[in-house]
């Protein structure tokens, strides 16, 4: 028998049998897809910022919120503020933002068992330690509620993070900045934890990347007072003032750019420089958002499964 093209299985006309197999295939596909949907139904993301009482500063957190919802459109996102003082002040104004514990309670109520918590702190210092302790305490008190409780590290924990953040911040500087214009970044800092050490490196890394970019901190060892004489040597220069914090909140608007005589802007003016405040939080910079997203994705710190490490 001669096999003609018409006998090739590929050219069979539609038959009830083929239609049946077609249906089976479609059904299998639907089951597969819904299986994936079911698998992600127990997933959740908790985003933890220090928080801010200033509505104007919310743009940075909104930008982070959008970045996460775009990247994880099917996963519920819950916010928490780690600062008790910020949450208390907001509550007095009738705005309720969950604490870390309350956000985890919400996950449990909503049946989320595979939860990724992302810290929006800059360094793994005081605030981040408190977040980590709060999560550990929660799983100790509620040992069976999560299959996984992943903790995404803060912005700067590796040299790779530093390179990416520096590149993102430098690329985001004002396009009309002239060759003699300085930039002064305001970090937070404090001496209760390793934050000051990290920020000392940040200062050096920026300065190496661009010798006209400086950094000082509101609290802790990398002080503005110590830096001022160096900046004063550039008398007459324009100096852009930017927060090196996730939001441009109270510190940026008052301590950095405020009209009071002791703000950095006033003291630079006093020293003969021309300060130009630029109130943009790190959370608004896409390259910074990417570092946080990477930390959320790549974390291996599962606080619900720490037995192996002990
Ligand atoms: Co502060």
PDB file of C-alpha atoms and ligand atoms in Angstrom:
ATOM      1  CA  UNK A   1       0.000   0.000   0.000  1.00  0.00           C
ATOM      2  CA  UNK A   2       1.260   3.372  -0.965  1.00  0.00           C
ATOM      3  CA  UNK A   3       1.257   5.933   1.808  1.00  0.00           C
ATOM      4  CA  UNK A   4      -0.139   9.082   0.342  1.00  0.00           C
ATOM      5  CA  UNK A   5       0.020  12.472   2.018  1.00  0.00           C
ATOM      6  CA  UNK A   6      -3.653  12.164   2.894  1.00  0.00           C
ATOM      7  CA  UNK A   7      -2.876   9.169   5.130  1.00  0.00           C
ATOM      8  CA  UNK A   8      -0.363  11.078   7.166  1.00  0.00           C
ATOM      9  CA  UNK A   9      -1.637  11.482  10.744  1.00  0.00           C
ATOM     10  CA  UNK A  10      -0.908  15.158  10.449  1.00  0.00           C
ATOM     11  CA  UNK A  11      -3.501  15.637   7.755  1.00  0.00           C
ATOM     12  CA  UNK A  12      -6.394  13.671   9.262  1.00  0.00           C
ATOM     13  CA  UNK A  13      -9.591  15.607   8.971  1.00  0.00           C
ATOM     14  CA  UNK A  14     -11.259  16.465  12.324  1.00  0.00           C
ATOM     15  CA  UNK A  15     -12.900  13.363  13.695  1.00  0.00           C
ATOM     16  CA  UNK A  16     -14.932  12.800  16.877  1.00  0.00           C
ATOM     17  CA  UNK A  17     -11.937  10.945  18.307  1.00  0.00           C
ATOM     18  CA  UNK A  18      -9.557  13.844  17.630  1.00  0.00           C
ATOM     19  CA  UNK A  19     -12.050  16.346  18.993  1.00  0.00           C
ATOM     20  CA  UNK A  20     -12.246  14.210  22.129  1.00  0.00           C
ATOM     21  CA  UNK A  21      -8.460  14.233  22.557  1.00  0.00           C
ATOM     22  CA  UNK A  22      -8.468  17.946  21.874  1.00  0.00           C
ATOM     23  CA  UNK A  23     -10.942  18.421  24.712  1.00  0.00           C
ATOM     24  CA  UNK A  24      -8.879  16.240  27.026  1.00  0.00           C
ATOM     25  CA  UNK A  25      -5.816  18.353  26.216  1.00  0.00           C
ATOM     26  CA  UNK A  26      -7.677  21.608  26.896  1.00  0.00           C
ATOM     27  CA  UNK A  27      -9.042  20.239  30.138  1.00  0.00           C
ATOM     28  CA  UNK A  28      -5.552  19.146  31.188  1.00  0.00           C
ATOM     29  CA  UNK A  29      -4.283  22.657  30.436  1.00  0.00           C
ATOM     30  CA  UNK A  30      -7.074  24.235  32.471  1.00  0.00           C
ATOM     31  CA  UNK A  31      -6.330  21.887  35.397  1.00  0.00           C
ATOM     32  CA  UNK A  32      -2.626  22.661  35.157  1.00  0.00           C
ATOM     33  CA  UNK A  33      -3.223  26.413  35.180  1.00  0.00           C
ATOM     34  CA  UNK A  34      -5.711  26.253  38.051  1.00  0.00           C
ATOM     35  CA  UNK A  35      -3.215  24.047  39.889  1.00  0.00           C
ATOM     36  CA  UNK A  36      -0.707  26.876  39.595  1.00  0.00           C
ATOM     37  CA  UNK A  37      -3.321  29.344  40.741  1.00  0.00           C
ATOM     38  CA  UNK A  38      -4.028  27.150  43.765  1.00  0.00           C
ATOM     39  CA  UNK A  39      -0.314  26.878  44.491  1.00  0.00           C
ATOM     40  CA  UNK A  40       0.017  30.668  44.573  1.00  0.00           C
ATOM     41  CA  UNK A  41      -3.212  31.134  46.538  1.00  0.00           C
ATOM     42  CA  UNK A  42      -1.350  30.628  49.813  1.00  0.00           C
ATOM     43  CA  UNK A  43       1.373  33.134  48.968  1.00  0.00           C
ATOM     44  CA  UNK A  44       1.564  36.602  50.424  1.00  0.00           C
ATOM     45  CA  UNK A  45       3.930  39.564  50.639  1.00  0.00           C
ATOM     46  CA  UNK A  46       4.364  41.799  53.679  1.00  0.00           C
ATOM     47  CA  UNK A  47       6.185  45.065  52.984  1.00  0.00           C
ATOM     48  CA  UNK A  48       7.726  46.660  56.066  1.00  0.00           C
ATOM     49  CA  UNK A  49       8.863  50.281  56.094  1.00  0.00           C
ATOM     50  CA  UNK A  50       9.936  52.369  59.072  1.00  0.00           C
ATOM     51  CA  UNK A  51       6.914  54.498  58.150  1.00  0.00           C
ATOM     52  CA  UNK A  52       6.248  58.195  57.884  1.00  0.00           C
ATOM     53  CA  UNK A  53       3.720  60.608  59.340  1.00  0.00           C
ATOM     54  CA  UNK A  54       4.065  62.988  56.395  1.00  0.00           C
ATOM     55  CA  UNK A  55       1.548  62.434  53.599  1.00  0.00           C
ATOM     56  CA  UNK A  56       3.960  64.071  51.069  1.00  0.00           C
ATOM     57  CA  UNK A  57       6.508  61.344  51.838  1.00  0.00           C
ATOM     58  CA  UNK A  58       4.005  58.639  50.888  1.00  0.00           C
ATOM     59  CA  UNK A  59       4.954  58.907  47.193  1.00  0.00           C
ATOM     60  CA  UNK A  60       8.081  56.825  47.796  1.00  0.00           C
ATOM     61  CA  UNK A  61       6.131  54.052  49.506  1.00  0.00           C
ATOM     62  CA  UNK A  62       3.445  54.243  46.792  1.00  0.00           C
ATOM     63  CA  UNK A  63       6.164  53.788  44.163  1.00  0.00           C
ATOM     64  CA  UNK A  64       7.441  50.681  45.964  1.00  0.00           C
ATOM     65  CA  UNK A  65       3.892  49.407  46.320  1.00  0.00           C
ATOM     66  CA  UNK A  66       3.346  49.752  42.553  1.00  0.00           C
ATOM     67  CA  UNK A  67       6.650  48.022  41.780  1.00  0.00           C
ATOM     68  CA  UNK A  68       5.642  45.006  43.910  1.00  0.00           C
ATOM     69  CA  UNK A  69       2.089  44.779  42.591  1.00  0.00           C
ATOM     70  CA  UNK A  70       3.371  44.939  39.006  1.00  0.00           C
ATOM     71  CA  UNK A  71       5.947  42.225  39.648  1.00  0.00           C
ATOM     72  CA  UNK A  72       3.591  40.002  41.692  1.00  0.00           C
ATOM     73  CA  UNK A  73       0.110  40.767  40.306  1.00  0.00           C
ATOM     74  CA  UNK A  74      -1.480  37.612  41.787  1.00  0.00           C
ATOM     75  CA  UNK A  75       0.001  37.816  45.273  1.00  0.00           C
ATOM     76  CA  UNK A  76      -1.714  39.828  48.033  1.00  0.00           C
ATOM     77  CA  UNK A  77       0.457  42.654  49.375  1.00  0.00           C
ATOM     78  CA  UNK A  78       0.072  43.803  53.001  1.00  0.00           C
ATOM     79  CA  UNK A  79       1.911  46.822  54.445  1.00  0.00           C
ATOM     80  CA  UNK A  80       3.286  47.255  57.950  1.00  0.00           C
ATOM     81  CA  UNK A  81       5.266  50.071  59.611  1.00  0.00           C
ATOM     82  CA  UNK A  82       7.998  49.030  62.005  1.00  0.00           C
ATOM     83  CA  UNK A  83       7.996  52.323  63.946  1.00  0.00           C
ATOM     84  CA  UNK A  84       5.593  52.270  66.912  1.00  0.00           C
ATOM     85  CA  UNK A  85       5.846  56.064  67.219  1.00  0.00           C
ATOM     86  CA  UNK A  86       4.884  56.626  63.583  1.00  0.00           C
ATOM     87  CA  UNK A  87       1.935  54.215  63.865  1.00  0.00           C
ATOM     88  CA  UNK A  88       0.792  55.883  67.081  1.00  0.00           C
ATOM     89  CA  UNK A  89       0.910  59.377  65.542  1.00  0.00           C
ATOM     90  CA  UNK A  90      -0.977  58.156  62.472  1.00  0.00           C
ATOM     91  CA  UNK A  91      -3.592  56.424  64.638  1.00  0.00           C
ATOM     92  CA  UNK A  92      -4.199  59.759  66.405  1.00  0.00           C
ATOM     93  CA  UNK A  93      -5.064  61.176  62.975  1.00  0.00           C
ATOM     94  CA  UNK A  94      -7.370  58.216  62.288  1.00  0.00           C
ATOM     95  CA  UNK A  95      -4.964  56.408  59.924  1.00  0.00           C
ATOM     96  CA  UNK A  96      -4.420  52.774  60.862  1.00  0.00           C
ATOM     97  CA  UNK A  97      -1.299  51.023  59.603  1.00  0.00           C
ATOM     98  CA  UNK A  98      -0.616  47.498  60.895  1.00  0.00           C
ATOM     99  CA  UNK A  99       2.390  46.607  63.013  1.00  0.00           C
ATOM    100  CA  UNK A 100       4.461  43.636  61.843  1.00  0.00           C
ATOM    101  CA  UNK A 101       2.535  41.352  64.209  1.00  0.00           C
ATOM    102  CA  UNK A 102      -0.815  42.653  62.979  1.00  0.00           C
ATOM    103  CA  UNK A 103       0.228  42.166  59.347  1.00  0.00           C
ATOM    104  CA  UNK A 104       1.184  38.546  60.092  1.00  0.00           C
ATOM    105  CA  UNK A 105      -2.150  38.039  61.882  1.00  0.00           C
ATOM    106  CA  UNK A 106      -3.822  39.290  58.706  1.00  0.00           C
ATOM    107  CA  UNK A 107      -1.839  36.765  56.633  1.00  0.00           C
ATOM    108  CA  UNK A 108      -3.004  33.968  58.917  1.00  0.00           C
ATOM    109  CA  UNK A 109      -6.651  35.099  58.750  1.00  0.00           C
ATOM    110  CA  UNK A 110      -6.406  35.164  54.934  1.00  0.00           C
ATOM    111  CA  UNK A 111      -4.924  31.654  54.763  1.00  0.00           C
ATOM    112  CA  UNK A 112      -1.508  32.798  53.536  1.00  0.00           C
ATOM    113  CA  UNK A 113       1.028  30.133  54.460  1.00  0.00           C
ATOM    114  CA  UNK A 114       3.997  31.027  52.215  1.00  0.00           C
ATOM    115  CA  UNK A 115       4.769  34.604  53.166  1.00  0.00           C
ATOM    116  CA  UNK A 116       7.616  36.856  52.025  1.00  0.00           C
ATOM    117  CA  UNK A 117       8.396  39.753  54.336  1.00  0.00           C
ATOM    118  CA  UNK A 118      10.478  42.522  52.771  1.00  0.00           C
ATOM    119  CA  UNK A 119      12.338  45.054  54.878  1.00  0.00           C
ATOM    120  CA  UNK A 120      12.441  48.549  53.378  1.00  0.00           C
ATOM    121  CA  UNK A 121      15.163  49.636  55.782  1.00  0.00           C
ATOM    122  CA  UNK A 122      18.470  50.876  54.349  1.00  0.00           C
ATOM    123  CA  UNK A 123      20.874  48.869  56.529  1.00  0.00           C
ATOM    124  CA  UNK A 124      20.575  45.763  58.680  1.00  0.00           C
ATOM    125  CA  UNK A 125      20.744  47.882  61.819  1.00  0.00           C
ATOM    126  CA  UNK A 126      18.447  48.735  64.723  1.00  0.00           C
ATOM    127  CA  UNK A 127      15.076  48.759  62.914  1.00  0.00           C
ATOM    128  CA  UNK A 128      15.855  45.655  60.894  1.00  0.00           C
ATOM    129  CA  UNK A 129      16.980  43.749  64.008  1.00  0.00           C
ATOM    130  CA  UNK A 130      13.665  44.588  65.627  1.00  0.00           C
ATOM    131  CA  UNK A 131      11.794  43.306  62.573  1.00  0.00           C
ATOM    132  CA  UNK A 132      13.764  40.062  62.597  1.00  0.00           C
ATOM    133  CA  UNK A 133      13.083  39.578  66.314  1.00  0.00           C
ATOM    134  CA  UNK A 134       9.372  40.298  65.808  1.00  0.00           C
ATOM    135  CA  UNK A 135       9.159  37.588  63.114  1.00  0.00           C
ATOM    136  CA  UNK A 136      11.094  35.077  65.228  1.00  0.00           C
ATOM    137  CA  UNK A 137       8.826  35.797  68.187  1.00  0.00           C
ATOM    138  CA  UNK A 138       5.736  35.361  66.005  1.00  0.00           C
ATOM    139  CA  UNK A 139       6.757  31.924  64.711  1.00  0.00           C
ATOM    140  CA  UNK A 140       7.788  30.862  68.227  1.00  0.00           C
ATOM    141  CA  UNK A 141       4.343  31.770  69.562  1.00  0.00           C
ATOM    142  CA  UNK A 142       2.509  30.445  66.477  1.00  0.00           C
ATOM    143  CA  UNK A 143       4.695  27.530  65.386  1.00  0.00           C
ATOM    144  CA  UNK A 144       2.387  25.868  62.845  1.00  0.00           C
ATOM    145  CA  UNK A 145       0.757  28.731  60.971  1.00  0.00           C
ATOM    146  CA  UNK A 146       3.285  29.264  58.156  1.00  0.00           C
ATOM    147  CA  UNK A 147       4.880  26.738  55.800  1.00  0.00           C
ATOM    148  CA  UNK A 148       7.429  29.436  54.990  1.00  0.00           C
ATOM    149  CA  UNK A 149       8.128  32.870  56.390  1.00  0.00           C
ATOM    150  CA  UNK A 150      10.844  34.374  54.202  1.00  0.00           C
ATOM    151  CA  UNK A 151      12.683  37.502  55.266  1.00  0.00           C
ATOM    152  CA  UNK A 152      14.017  39.795  52.528  1.00  0.00           C
ATOM    153  CA  UNK A 153      17.128  41.671  53.671  1.00  0.00           C
ATOM    154  CA  UNK A 154      17.265  45.489  53.698  1.00  0.00           C
ATOM    155  CA  UNK A 155      18.726  47.611  50.892  1.00  0.00           C
ATOM    156  CA  UNK A 156      22.460  47.368  51.569  1.00  0.00           C
ATOM    157  CA  UNK A 157      23.832  44.023  52.697  1.00  0.00           C
ATOM    158  CA  UNK A 158      26.364  43.202  49.964  1.00  0.00           C
ATOM    159  CA  UNK A 159      28.878  44.945  47.714  1.00  0.00           C
ATOM    160  CA  UNK A 160      26.639  44.009  44.777  1.00  0.00           C
ATOM    161  CA  UNK A 161      23.822  45.962  46.461  1.00  0.00           C
ATOM    162  CA  UNK A 162      26.168  48.899  46.965  1.00  0.00           C
ATOM    163  CA  UNK A 163      27.199  48.926  43.297  1.00  0.00           C
ATOM    164  CA  UNK A 164      23.596  48.775  42.098  1.00  0.00           C
ATOM    165  CA  UNK A 165      22.324  51.417  44.509  1.00  0.00           C
ATOM    166  CA  UNK A 166      25.193  53.765  43.739  1.00  0.00           C
ATOM    167  CA  UNK A 167      24.653  53.366  39.979  1.00  0.00           C
ATOM    168  CA  UNK A 168      20.899  53.965  40.383  1.00  0.00           C
ATOM    169  CA  UNK A 169      21.330  57.068  42.562  1.00  0.00           C
ATOM    170  CA  UNK A 170      24.079  58.589  40.393  1.00  0.00           C
ATOM    171  CA  UNK A 171      22.040  57.994  37.219  1.00  0.00           C
ATOM    172  CA  UNK A 172      19.080  59.694  38.890  1.00  0.00           C
ATOM    173  CA  UNK A 173      20.926  62.936  39.749  1.00  0.00           C
ATOM    174  CA  UNK A 174      19.537  66.118  38.111  1.00  0.00           C
ATOM    175  CA  UNK A 175      20.238  66.116  34.387  1.00  0.00           C
ATOM    176  CA  UNK A 176      21.123  69.821  34.430  1.00  0.00           C
ATOM    177  CA  UNK A 177      23.776  69.378  37.128  1.00  0.00           C
ATOM    178  CA  UNK A 178      26.896  71.297  36.142  1.00  0.00           C
ATOM    179  CA  UNK A 179      30.489  69.982  36.505  1.00  0.00           C
ATOM    180  CA  UNK A 180      31.104  72.038  39.665  1.00  0.00           C
ATOM    181  CA  UNK A 181      27.782  71.280  41.362  1.00  0.00           C
ATOM    182  CA  UNK A 182      27.995  69.196  44.521  1.00  0.00           C
ATOM    183  CA  UNK A 183      25.549  66.637  45.855  1.00  0.00           C
ATOM    184  CA  UNK A 184      25.034  66.016  49.561  1.00  0.00           C
ATOM    185  CA  UNK A 185      23.155  62.880  50.565  1.00  0.00           C
ATOM    186  CA  UNK A 186      21.543  62.656  54.002  1.00  0.00           C
ATOM    187  CA  UNK A 187      21.607  59.166  55.505  1.00  0.00           C
ATOM    188  CA  UNK A 188      19.996  58.371  58.850  1.00  0.00           C
ATOM    189  CA  UNK A 189      22.619  56.504  60.858  1.00  0.00           C
ATOM    190  CA  UNK A 190      22.926  55.893  64.584  1.00  0.00           C
ATOM    191  CA  UNK A 191      25.408  54.163  66.852  1.00  0.00           C
ATOM    192  CA  UNK A 192      23.036  51.408  67.979  1.00  0.00           C
ATOM    193  CA  UNK A 193      23.982  48.713  65.464  1.00  0.00           C
ATOM    194  CA  UNK A 194      26.115  48.374  62.340  1.00  0.00           C
ATOM    195  CA  UNK A 195      24.354  51.145  60.363  1.00  0.00           C
ATOM    196  CA  UNK A 196      27.148  53.685  60.813  1.00  0.00           C
ATOM    197  CA  UNK A 197      29.743  51.230  59.464  1.00  0.00           C
ATOM    198  CA  UNK A 198      27.681  50.555  56.350  1.00  0.00           C
ATOM    199  CA  UNK A 199      27.019  54.256  55.794  1.00  0.00           C
ATOM    200  CA  UNK A 200      30.734  55.063  56.174  1.00  0.00           C
ATOM    201  CA  UNK A 201      31.313  52.689  53.273  1.00  0.00           C
ATOM    202  CA  UNK A 202      28.397  54.195  51.320  1.00  0.00           C
ATOM    203  CA  UNK A 203      29.968  57.627  51.752  1.00  0.00           C
ATOM    204  CA  UNK A 204      33.311  56.354  50.470  1.00  0.00           C
ATOM    205  CA  UNK A 205      31.753  54.430  47.568  1.00  0.00           C
ATOM    206  CA  UNK A 206      29.813  57.469  46.356  1.00  0.00           C
ATOM    207  CA  UNK A 207      32.824  59.699  46.736  1.00  0.00           C
ATOM    208  CA  UNK A 208      34.895  57.258  44.653  1.00  0.00           C
ATOM    209  CA  UNK A 209      32.158  57.086  42.016  1.00  0.00           C
ATOM    210  CA  UNK A 210      31.884  60.879  41.868  1.00  0.00           C
ATOM    211  CA  UNK A 211      34.202  63.061  44.011  1.00  0.00           C
ATOM    212  CA  UNK A 212      31.559  65.793  44.205  1.00  0.00           C
ATOM    213  CA  UNK A 213      29.007  63.524  45.892  1.00  0.00           C
ATOM    214  CA  UNK A 214      29.129  63.578  49.706  1.00  0.00           C
ATOM    215  CA  UNK A 215      27.173  61.867  52.448  1.00  0.00           C
ATOM    216  CA  UNK A 216      26.552  62.666  56.090  1.00  0.00           C
ATOM    217  CA  UNK A 217      23.994  61.337  58.579  1.00  0.00           C
ATOM    218  CA  UNK A 218      21.387  62.854  60.923  1.00  0.00           C
ATOM    219  CA  UNK A 219      22.530  60.716  63.825  1.00  0.00           C
ATOM    220  CA  UNK A 220      25.646  58.688  64.559  1.00  0.00           C
ATOM    221  CA  UNK A 221      29.264  59.018  63.542  1.00  0.00           C
ATOM    222  CA  UNK A 222      29.137  60.282  59.937  1.00  0.00           C
ATOM    223  CA  UNK A 223      28.149  63.763  61.042  1.00  0.00           C
ATOM    224  CA  UNK A 224      27.378  66.869  59.013  1.00  0.00           C
ATOM    225  CA  UNK A 225      29.482  68.950  61.431  1.00  0.00           C
ATOM    226  CA  UNK A 226      32.593  66.956  60.509  1.00  0.00           C
ATOM    227  CA  UNK A 227      31.860  67.301  56.779  1.00  0.00           C
ATOM    228  CA  UNK A 228      30.959  71.001  56.708  1.00  0.00           C
ATOM    229  CA  UNK A 229      34.551  72.368  56.542  1.00  0.00           C
ATOM    230  CA  UNK A 230      35.183  70.185  53.452  1.00  0.00           C
ATOM    231  CA  UNK A 231      32.026  71.476  51.759  1.00  0.00           C
ATOM    232  CA  UNK A 232      32.828  75.071  52.751  1.00  0.00           C
ATOM    233  CA  UNK A 233      35.974  74.856  50.618  1.00  0.00           C
ATOM    234  CA  UNK A 234      33.603  74.917  47.601  1.00  0.00           C
ATOM    235  CA  UNK A 235      32.286  78.393  48.410  1.00  0.00           C
ATOM    236  CA  UNK A 236      29.754  79.630  45.861  1.00  0.00           C
ATOM    237  CA  UNK A 237      29.009  76.148  44.496  1.00  0.00           C
ATOM    238  CA  UNK A 238      25.510  74.845  43.999  1.00  0.00           C
ATOM    239  CA  UNK A 239      24.837  71.815  46.224  1.00  0.00           C
ATOM    240  CA  UNK A 240      21.912  69.474  45.644  1.00  0.00           C
ATOM    241  CA  UNK A 241      20.510  68.107  48.913  1.00  0.00           C
ATOM    242  CA  UNK A 242      18.905  64.681  48.782  1.00  0.00           C
ATOM    243  CA  UNK A 243      17.845  62.139  51.397  1.00  0.00           C
ATOM    244  CA  UNK A 244      19.613  58.785  51.355  1.00  0.00           C
ATOM    245  CA  UNK A 245      16.551  57.293  53.003  1.00  0.00           C
ATOM    246  CA  UNK A 246      13.657  55.313  51.553  1.00  0.00           C
ATOM    247  CA  UNK A 247      11.242  58.232  52.001  1.00  0.00           C
ATOM    248  CA  UNK A 248      11.753  61.999  51.918  1.00  0.00           C
ATOM    249  CA  UNK A 249      10.015  62.472  55.262  1.00  0.00           C
ATOM    250  CA  UNK A 250      10.505  64.488  58.419  1.00  0.00           C
ATOM    251  CA  UNK A 251      14.327  64.431  58.361  1.00  0.00           C
ATOM    252  CA  UNK A 252      14.520  65.423  54.676  1.00  0.00           C
ATOM    253  CA  UNK A 253      11.920  68.161  54.926  1.00  0.00           C
ATOM    254  CA  UNK A 254      13.086  69.659  58.230  1.00  0.00           C
ATOM    255  CA  UNK A 255      16.646  68.662  59.199  1.00  0.00           C
ATOM    256  CA  UNK A 256      17.904  68.719  55.603  1.00  0.00           C
ATOM    257  CA  UNK A 257      15.894  71.328  53.722  1.00  0.00           C
ATOM    258  CA  UNK A 258      13.890  73.179  56.414  1.00  0.00           C
ATOM    259  CA  UNK A 259      14.016  76.947  56.993  1.00  0.00           C
ATOM    260  CA  UNK A 260      15.333  76.676  60.590  1.00  0.00           C
ATOM    261  CA  UNK A 261      18.820  78.092  61.201  1.00  0.00           C
ATOM    262  CA  UNK A 262      20.241  74.657  62.089  1.00  0.00           C
ATOM    263  CA  UNK A 263      19.005  72.791  58.993  1.00  0.00           C
ATOM    264  CA  UNK A 264      21.732  71.606  56.615  1.00  0.00           C
ATOM    265  CA  UNK A 265      20.391  73.937  53.914  1.00  0.00           C
ATOM    266  CA  UNK A 266      20.619  76.980  56.213  1.00  0.00           C
ATOM    267  CA  UNK A 267      24.096  76.105  57.424  1.00  0.00           C
ATOM    268  CA  UNK A 268      25.377  75.570  53.873  1.00  0.00           C
ATOM    269  CA  UNK A 269      23.917  78.908  52.825  1.00  0.00           C
ATOM    270  CA  UNK A 270      25.602  80.468  55.856  1.00  0.00           C
ATOM    271  CA  UNK A 271      28.880  78.913  54.672  1.00  0.00           C
ATOM    272  CA  UNK A 272      28.487  80.559  51.262  1.00  0.00           C
ATOM    273  CA  UNK A 273      27.137  77.647  49.214  1.00  0.00           C
ATOM    274  CA  UNK A 274      23.902  77.531  47.197  1.00  0.00           C
ATOM    275  CA  UNK A 275      21.764  74.644  48.505  1.00  0.00           C
ATOM    276  CA  UNK A 276      19.073  73.185  46.221  1.00  0.00           C
ATOM    277  CA  UNK A 277      16.869  70.654  48.048  1.00  0.00           C
ATOM    278  CA  UNK A 278      15.669  67.670  46.020  1.00  0.00           C
ATOM    279  CA  UNK A 279      13.144  65.806  48.108  1.00  0.00           C
ATOM    280  CA  UNK A 280      13.024  62.414  46.499  1.00  0.00           C
ATOM    281  CA  UNK A 281      13.111  59.223  48.568  1.00  0.00           C
ATOM    282  CA  UNK A 282      15.208  56.246  47.475  1.00  0.00           C
ATOM    283  CA  UNK A 283      11.953  54.286  47.102  1.00  0.00           C
ATOM    284  CA  UNK A 284      11.129  56.355  44.010  1.00  0.00           C
ATOM    285  CA  UNK A 285      14.247  55.266  42.131  1.00  0.00           C
ATOM    286  CA  UNK A 286      13.584  52.202  39.915  1.00  0.00           C
ATOM    287  CA  UNK A 287      17.097  50.767  40.332  1.00  0.00           C
ATOM    288  CA  UNK A 288      16.632  50.866  44.115  1.00  0.00           C
ATOM    289  CA  UNK A 289      13.254  49.140  43.809  1.00  0.00           C
ATOM    290  CA  UNK A 290      15.007  46.403  41.826  1.00  0.00           C
ATOM    291  CA  UNK A 291      17.439  45.726  44.680  1.00  0.00           C
ATOM    292  CA  UNK A 292      14.547  45.287  47.111  1.00  0.00           C
ATOM    293  CA  UNK A 293      12.707  43.050  44.608  1.00  0.00           C
ATOM    294  CA  UNK A 294      15.845  40.933  44.202  1.00  0.00           C
ATOM    295  CA  UNK A 295      16.173  40.548  47.970  1.00  0.00           C
ATOM    296  CA  UNK A 296      12.533  39.432  48.145  1.00  0.00           C
ATOM    297  CA  UNK A 297      13.047  36.906  45.372  1.00  0.00           C
ATOM    298  CA  UNK A 298      16.437  35.519  46.415  1.00  0.00           C
ATOM    299  CA  UNK A 299      16.096  35.290  50.188  1.00  0.00           C
ATOM    300  CA  UNK A 300      16.995  31.978  51.784  1.00  0.00           C
ATOM    301  CA  UNK A 301      16.072  33.098  55.267  1.00  0.00           C
ATOM    302  CA  UNK A 302      12.984  31.086  56.130  1.00  0.00           C
ATOM    303  CA  UNK A 303      12.124  31.887  59.741  1.00  0.00           C
ATOM    304  CA  UNK A 304       9.460  29.197  59.839  1.00  0.00           C
ATOM    305  CA  UNK A 305      12.110  26.535  59.095  1.00  0.00           C
ATOM    306  CA  UNK A 306      15.213  27.323  61.077  1.00  0.00           C
ATOM    307  CA  UNK A 307      15.766  23.889  62.659  1.00  0.00           C
ATOM    308  CA  UNK A 308      18.469  22.813  60.200  1.00  0.00           C
ATOM    309  CA  UNK A 309      20.589  25.815  61.091  1.00  0.00           C
ATOM    310  CA  UNK A 310      20.559  25.262  64.853  1.00  0.00           C
TER     311      UNK A 310
HETATM  312 CO1  LIG B   1      15.157  59.608  62.825  1.00  0.00          CO
END
